[in-house]
Amino acid sequence: MTMQREPNIVRGVKAFEGLFGCLGIALFAVLFFSATYSVWHVVVLDPTKRVPAYLQVSKVLYVKEESWGFGPGGNETGLLVYELPADVAATIASKGLPFFTDNDNALKARQQLVPNFDWYPTPVVPNSGWKGDGRTPASINLFLNRYGFGLDFDQSFIAMADQAKNALGNFYSYGSGGRLLVVSPELRKVIFAYSG
């Protein structure tokens, strides 16, 4: 019995399909990693994207952060301090907690890659990771160093963060992944601390 050879056109179509299959996989990989990098670039590299857009922060006053490893088991610690625009600070001071919970701001937070925070009036109630000795309010240093991956932060910003989180008239929220956000209309500062 003799084997019939496939016509050249059939071999050409099969080669064409194989080429496009490989190109399709390569194109998918490029698009996937490009999209992942774009999200990472926006959220991680642009510090103003780490807080809700309705706070309208544009000026970063202090940044100190470090990462050890990545993924599950990786640790990150950081403190960022932003200047709160005067008009936003005045609005927060006059509206209070409803500023953070109104539908427009909740919608803006959902449209952004920042989670919708649950807001509370200060003073901050420390969670289980950094209660301190119970006699005095716990320093934000305890929050930042709770997993043993602390940094040597500028103590003037630590003192300012402690003042903001302990004073009445400010607002705070715990976020997923070990984040704490404190907004002080009086100081015109937004403090973003994370440790996780």
mmCIF file of C-alpha atoms in Angstrom:
data_model
loop_
_atom_site.group_PDB
_atom_site.id
_atom_site.type_symbol
_atom_site.label_atom_id
_atom_site.label_comp_id
_atom_site.label_asym_id
_atom_site.label_seq_id
_atom_site.Cartn_x
_atom_site.Cartn_y
_atom_site.Cartn_z
ATOM 1 C CA MET A 1 0.000 0.000 0.000
ATOM 2 C CA THR A 2 1.346 3.349 -0.896
ATOM 3 C CA MET A 3 0.935 6.428 1.268
ATOM 4 C CA GLN A 4 -0.496 9.435 -0.355
ATOM 5 C CA ARG A 5 1.190 12.683 0.337
ATOM 6 C CA GLU A 6 -0.915 15.556 1.491
ATOM 7 C CA PRO A 7 -1.275 18.215 -1.094
ATOM 8 C CA ASN A 8 0.976 21.213 -0.563
ATOM 9 C CA ILE A 9 -2.019 23.385 0.213
ATOM 10 C CA VAL A 10 -3.001 21.181 3.199
ATOM 11 C CA ARG A 11 0.559 21.186 4.554
ATOM 12 C CA GLY A 12 0.636 24.959 4.130
ATOM 13 C CA VAL A 13 -2.637 25.428 6.048
ATOM 14 C CA LYS A 14 -1.418 23.227 8.905
ATOM 15 C CA ALA A 15 1.854 25.143 9.118
ATOM 16 C CA PHE A 16 -0.109 28.399 9.048
ATOM 17 C CA GLU A 17 -2.351 27.189 11.920
ATOM 18 C CA GLY A 18 0.677 26.133 13.960
ATOM 19 C CA LEU A 19 2.357 29.484 13.407
ATOM 20 C CA PHE A 20 -0.747 31.419 14.460
ATOM 21 C CA GLY A 21 -1.244 29.164 17.465
ATOM 22 C CA CYS A 22 2.264 30.009 18.671
ATOM 23 C CA LEU A 23 1.815 33.681 17.822
ATOM 24 C CA GLY A 24 -1.537 33.720 19.625
ATOM 25 C CA ILE A 25 0.017 32.331 22.794
ATOM 26 C CA ALA A 26 2.896 34.785 22.551
ATOM 27 C CA LEU A 27 0.493 37.676 21.959
ATOM 28 C CA PHE A 28 -1.635 36.648 24.950
ATOM 29 C CA ALA A 29 1.472 36.477 27.161
ATOM 30 C CA VAL A 30 2.637 39.917 26.034
ATOM 31 C CA LEU A 31 -0.808 41.456 26.610
ATOM 32 C CA PHE A 32 -1.195 39.779 30.018
ATOM 33 C CA PHE A 33 2.189 40.931 31.297
ATOM 34 C CA SER A 34 1.699 44.412 29.829
ATOM 35 C CA ALA A 35 -1.621 44.789 31.627
ATOM 36 C CA THR A 36 -0.138 43.453 34.875
ATOM 37 C CA TYR A 37 2.805 45.850 34.615
ATOM 38 C CA SER A 38 0.473 48.763 33.855
ATOM 39 C CA VAL A 39 -1.578 48.109 36.984
ATOM 40 C CA TRP A 40 1.579 47.633 39.059
ATOM 41 C CA HIS A 41 3.098 50.812 37.632
ATOM 42 C CA VAL A 42 0.005 52.887 38.397
ATOM 43 C CA VAL A 43 -0.681 51.540 41.878
ATOM 44 C CA VAL A 44 2.811 50.850 43.178
ATOM 45 C CA LEU A 45 5.048 53.378 41.477
ATOM 46 C CA ASP A 46 2.693 56.356 41.630
ATOM 47 C CA PRO A 47 2.225 57.029 45.341
ATOM 48 C CA THR A 48 -0.750 59.344 44.755
ATOM 49 C CA LYS A 49 -2.744 56.353 43.439
ATOM 50 C CA ARG A 50 -2.569 54.563 46.795
ATOM 51 C CA VAL A 51 -5.171 56.753 48.469
ATOM 52 C CA PRO A 52 -8.749 57.436 47.369
ATOM 53 C CA ALA A 53 -8.898 59.909 44.486
ATOM 54 C CA TYR A 54 -11.533 62.037 46.224
ATOM 55 C CA LEU A 55 -8.819 63.198 48.660
ATOM 56 C CA GLN A 56 -7.187 64.900 45.648
ATOM 57 C CA VAL A 57 -3.641 64.494 46.951
ATOM 58 C CA SER A 58 -0.926 65.508 44.524
ATOM 59 C CA LYS A 59 2.008 66.413 46.754
ATOM 60 C CA VAL A 60 3.936 63.678 48.542
ATOM 61 C CA LEU A 61 5.813 65.034 51.558
ATOM 62 C CA TYR A 62 7.516 61.851 52.784
ATOM 63 C CA VAL A 63 8.067 58.335 51.484
ATOM 64 C CA LYS A 64 10.005 55.530 53.109
ATOM 65 C CA GLU A 65 9.238 51.963 52.161
ATOM 66 C CA GLU A 66 10.898 48.620 51.679
ATOM 67 C CA SER A 67 9.924 45.201 50.415
ATOM 68 C CA TRP A 68 11.421 41.856 51.378
ATOM 69 C CA GLY A 69 10.378 39.113 48.993
ATOM 70 C CA PHE A 70 7.124 38.993 47.037
ATOM 71 C CA GLY A 71 3.866 37.094 46.923
ATOM 72 C CA PRO A 72 2.679 34.993 49.860
ATOM 73 C CA GLY A 73 5.293 35.212 52.577
ATOM 74 C CA GLY A 74 6.751 38.489 51.315
ATOM 75 C CA ASN A 75 6.818 41.480 53.645
ATOM 76 C CA GLU A 76 6.428 45.177 52.986
ATOM 77 C CA THR A 77 6.598 48.169 55.266
ATOM 78 C CA GLY A 78 6.102 51.800 54.384
ATOM 79 C CA LEU A 79 5.042 55.244 55.493
ATOM 80 C CA LEU A 80 3.835 57.882 53.055
ATOM 81 C CA VAL A 81 2.662 61.360 54.028
ATOM 82 C CA TYR A 82 0.720 63.549 51.613
ATOM 83 C CA GLU A 83 -0.383 67.146 51.726
ATOM 84 C CA LEU A 84 -4.178 67.432 51.823
ATOM 85 C CA PRO A 85 -5.391 70.324 49.628
ATOM 86 C CA ALA A 86 -6.876 73.210 51.628
ATOM 87 C CA ASP A 87 -10.304 73.045 49.934
ATOM 88 C CA VAL A 88 -10.597 69.282 50.575
ATOM 89 C CA ALA A 89 -9.472 69.765 54.194
ATOM 90 C CA ALA A 90 -12.133 72.476 54.667
ATOM 91 C CA THR A 91 -14.827 70.234 53.167
ATOM 92 C CA ILE A 92 -13.831 67.326 55.422
ATOM 93 C CA ALA A 93 -13.791 69.618 58.471
ATOM 94 C CA SER A 94 -17.306 70.866 57.709
ATOM 95 C CA LYS A 95 -18.903 67.559 56.618
ATOM 96 C CA GLY A 96 -17.072 65.186 58.936
ATOM 97 C CA LEU A 97 -17.507 61.444 58.509
ATOM 98 C CA PRO A 98 -20.235 61.770 55.815
ATOM 99 C CA PHE A 99 -17.564 63.183 53.478
ATOM 100 C CA PHE A 100 -16.022 59.712 53.326
ATOM 101 C CA THR A 101 -19.235 57.723 53.165
ATOM 102 C CA ASP A 102 -21.330 59.672 50.667
ATOM 103 C CA ASN A 103 -22.288 57.833 47.485
ATOM 104 C CA ASP A 104 -20.194 59.958 45.127
ATOM 105 C CA ASN A 105 -16.968 59.303 47.023
ATOM 106 C CA ALA A 106 -17.769 55.617 47.501
ATOM 107 C CA LEU A 107 -18.343 55.328 43.737
ATOM 108 C CA LYS A 108 -15.065 57.126 42.987
ATOM 109 C CA ALA A 109 -13.220 54.723 45.308
ATOM 110 C CA ARG A 110 -14.743 51.698 43.554
ATOM 111 C CA GLN A 111 -13.738 53.063 40.148
ATOM 112 C CA GLN A 112 -10.180 53.452 41.348
ATOM 113 C CA LEU A 113 -7.912 50.494 42.123
ATOM 114 C CA VAL A 114 -7.932 51.547 45.785
ATOM 115 C CA PRO A 115 -10.422 49.602 47.901
ATOM 116 C CA ASN A 116 -13.418 51.313 49.429
ATOM 117 C CA PHE A 117 -12.323 51.963 52.981
ATOM 118 C CA ASP A 118 -14.545 51.812 56.064
ATOM 119 C CA TRP A 119 -14.015 55.137 57.843
ATOM 120 C CA TYR A 120 -14.082 55.971 61.554
ATOM 121 C CA PRO A 121 -13.409 59.113 63.611
ATOM 122 C CA THR A 122 -10.107 59.279 65.468
ATOM 123 C CA PRO A 123 -8.513 58.416 67.803
ATOM 124 C CA VAL A 124 -7.422 55.239 66.049
ATOM 125 C CA VAL A 125 -8.336 52.053 67.863
ATOM 126 C CA PRO A 126 -5.285 49.806 67.481
ATOM 127 C CA ASN A 127 -6.041 46.371 66.126
ATOM 128 C CA SER A 128 -4.556 43.198 67.571
ATOM 129 C CA GLY A 129 -1.151 43.702 65.972
ATOM 130 C CA TRP A 130 -0.097 46.838 67.847
ATOM 131 C CA LYS A 131 -1.969 47.545 71.052
ATOM 132 C CA GLY A 132 1.045 48.739 73.032
ATOM 133 C CA ASP A 133 1.137 48.749 76.824
ATOM 134 C CA GLY A 134 -2.399 50.076 77.312
ATOM 135 C CA ARG A 135 -1.265 53.071 79.410
ATOM 136 C CA THR A 136 -0.512 55.420 76.527
ATOM 137 C CA PRO A 137 -1.694 55.407 72.907
ATOM 138 C CA ALA A 138 0.386 53.030 70.823
ATOM 139 C CA SER A 139 2.840 54.723 68.474
ATOM 140 C CA ILE A 140 2.445 54.150 64.772
ATOM 141 C CA ASN A 141 5.986 52.727 65.022
ATOM 142 C CA LEU A 142 4.437 49.632 66.643
ATOM 143 C CA PHE A 143 2.110 49.255 63.661
ATOM 144 C CA LEU A 144 4.941 49.686 61.159
ATOM 145 C CA ASN A 145 7.322 47.332 62.983
ATOM 146 C CA ARG A 146 4.829 44.682 64.102
ATOM 147 C CA TYR A 147 6.270 41.908 61.911
ATOM 148 C CA GLY A 148 9.910 42.677 62.579
ATOM 149 C CA PHE A 149 10.495 44.365 59.233
ATOM 150 C CA GLY A 150 10.640 47.930 60.481
ATOM 151 C CA LEU A 151 12.543 50.796 58.982
ATOM 152 C CA ASP A 152 14.311 53.791 60.451
ATOM 153 C CA PHE A 153 11.609 56.384 59.782
ATOM 154 C CA ASP A 154 12.065 60.135 60.158
ATOM 155 C CA GLN A 155 10.833 60.687 63.718
ATOM 156 C CA SER A 156 9.265 64.052 62.920
ATOM 157 C CA PHE A 157 6.845 62.263 60.556
ATOM 158 C CA ILE A 158 6.246 59.510 63.138
ATOM 159 C CA ALA A 159 5.385 62.193 65.730
ATOM 160 C CA MET A 160 3.072 63.935 63.247
ATOM 161 C CA ALA A 161 1.364 60.613 62.388
ATOM 162 C CA ASP A 162 0.932 59.829 66.086
ATOM 163 C CA GLN A 163 -0.572 63.277 66.658
ATOM 164 C CA ALA A 164 -2.983 62.822 63.726
ATOM 165 C CA LYS A 165 -4.137 59.345 64.738
ATOM 166 C CA ASN A 166 -4.681 60.295 68.398
ATOM 167 C CA ALA A 167 -6.396 63.699 68.009
ATOM 168 C CA LEU A 168 -10.118 64.226 67.721
ATOM 169 C CA GLY A 169 -11.492 65.588 64.437
ATOM 170 C CA ASN A 170 -9.534 63.298 62.125
ATOM 171 C CA PHE A 171 -10.582 60.106 60.342
ATOM 172 C CA TYR A 172 -8.998 56.734 59.756
ATOM 173 C CA SER A 173 -9.490 53.447 58.011
ATOM 174 C CA TYR A 174 -7.847 50.057 58.076
ATOM 175 C CA GLY A 175 -7.398 48.526 54.649
ATOM 176 C CA SER A 176 -6.658 45.003 53.554
ATOM 177 C CA GLY A 177 -3.073 43.844 53.539
ATOM 178 C CA GLY A 178 -2.089 45.688 56.718
ATOM 179 C CA ARG A 179 -2.863 49.255 55.651
ATOM 180 C CA LEU A 180 -3.816 52.209 57.803
ATOM 181 C CA LEU A 181 -4.962 55.513 56.337
ATOM 182 C CA VAL A 182 -5.341 58.598 58.546
ATOM 183 C CA VAL A 183 -6.742 61.883 57.228
ATOM 184 C CA SER A 184 -6.212 65.054 59.254
ATOM 185 C CA PRO A 185 -8.025 68.134 57.956
ATOM 186 C CA GLU A 186 -6.488 70.259 60.729
ATOM 187 C CA LEU A 187 -2.906 69.290 59.851
ATOM 188 C CA ARG A 188 -3.821 69.065 56.143
ATOM 189 C CA LYS A 189 -2.101 65.683 55.960
ATOM 190 C CA VAL A 190 -2.932 62.195 54.766
ATOM 191 C CA ILE A 191 -0.887 59.385 56.326
ATOM 192 C CA PHE A 192 -0.678 56.035 54.576
ATOM 193 C CA ALA A 193 1.073 53.372 56.648
ATOM 194 C CA TYR A 194 1.361 49.718 55.754
ATOM 195 C CA SER A 195 2.972 46.668 57.215
ATOM 196 C CA GLY A 196 2.223 43.223 55.947
#
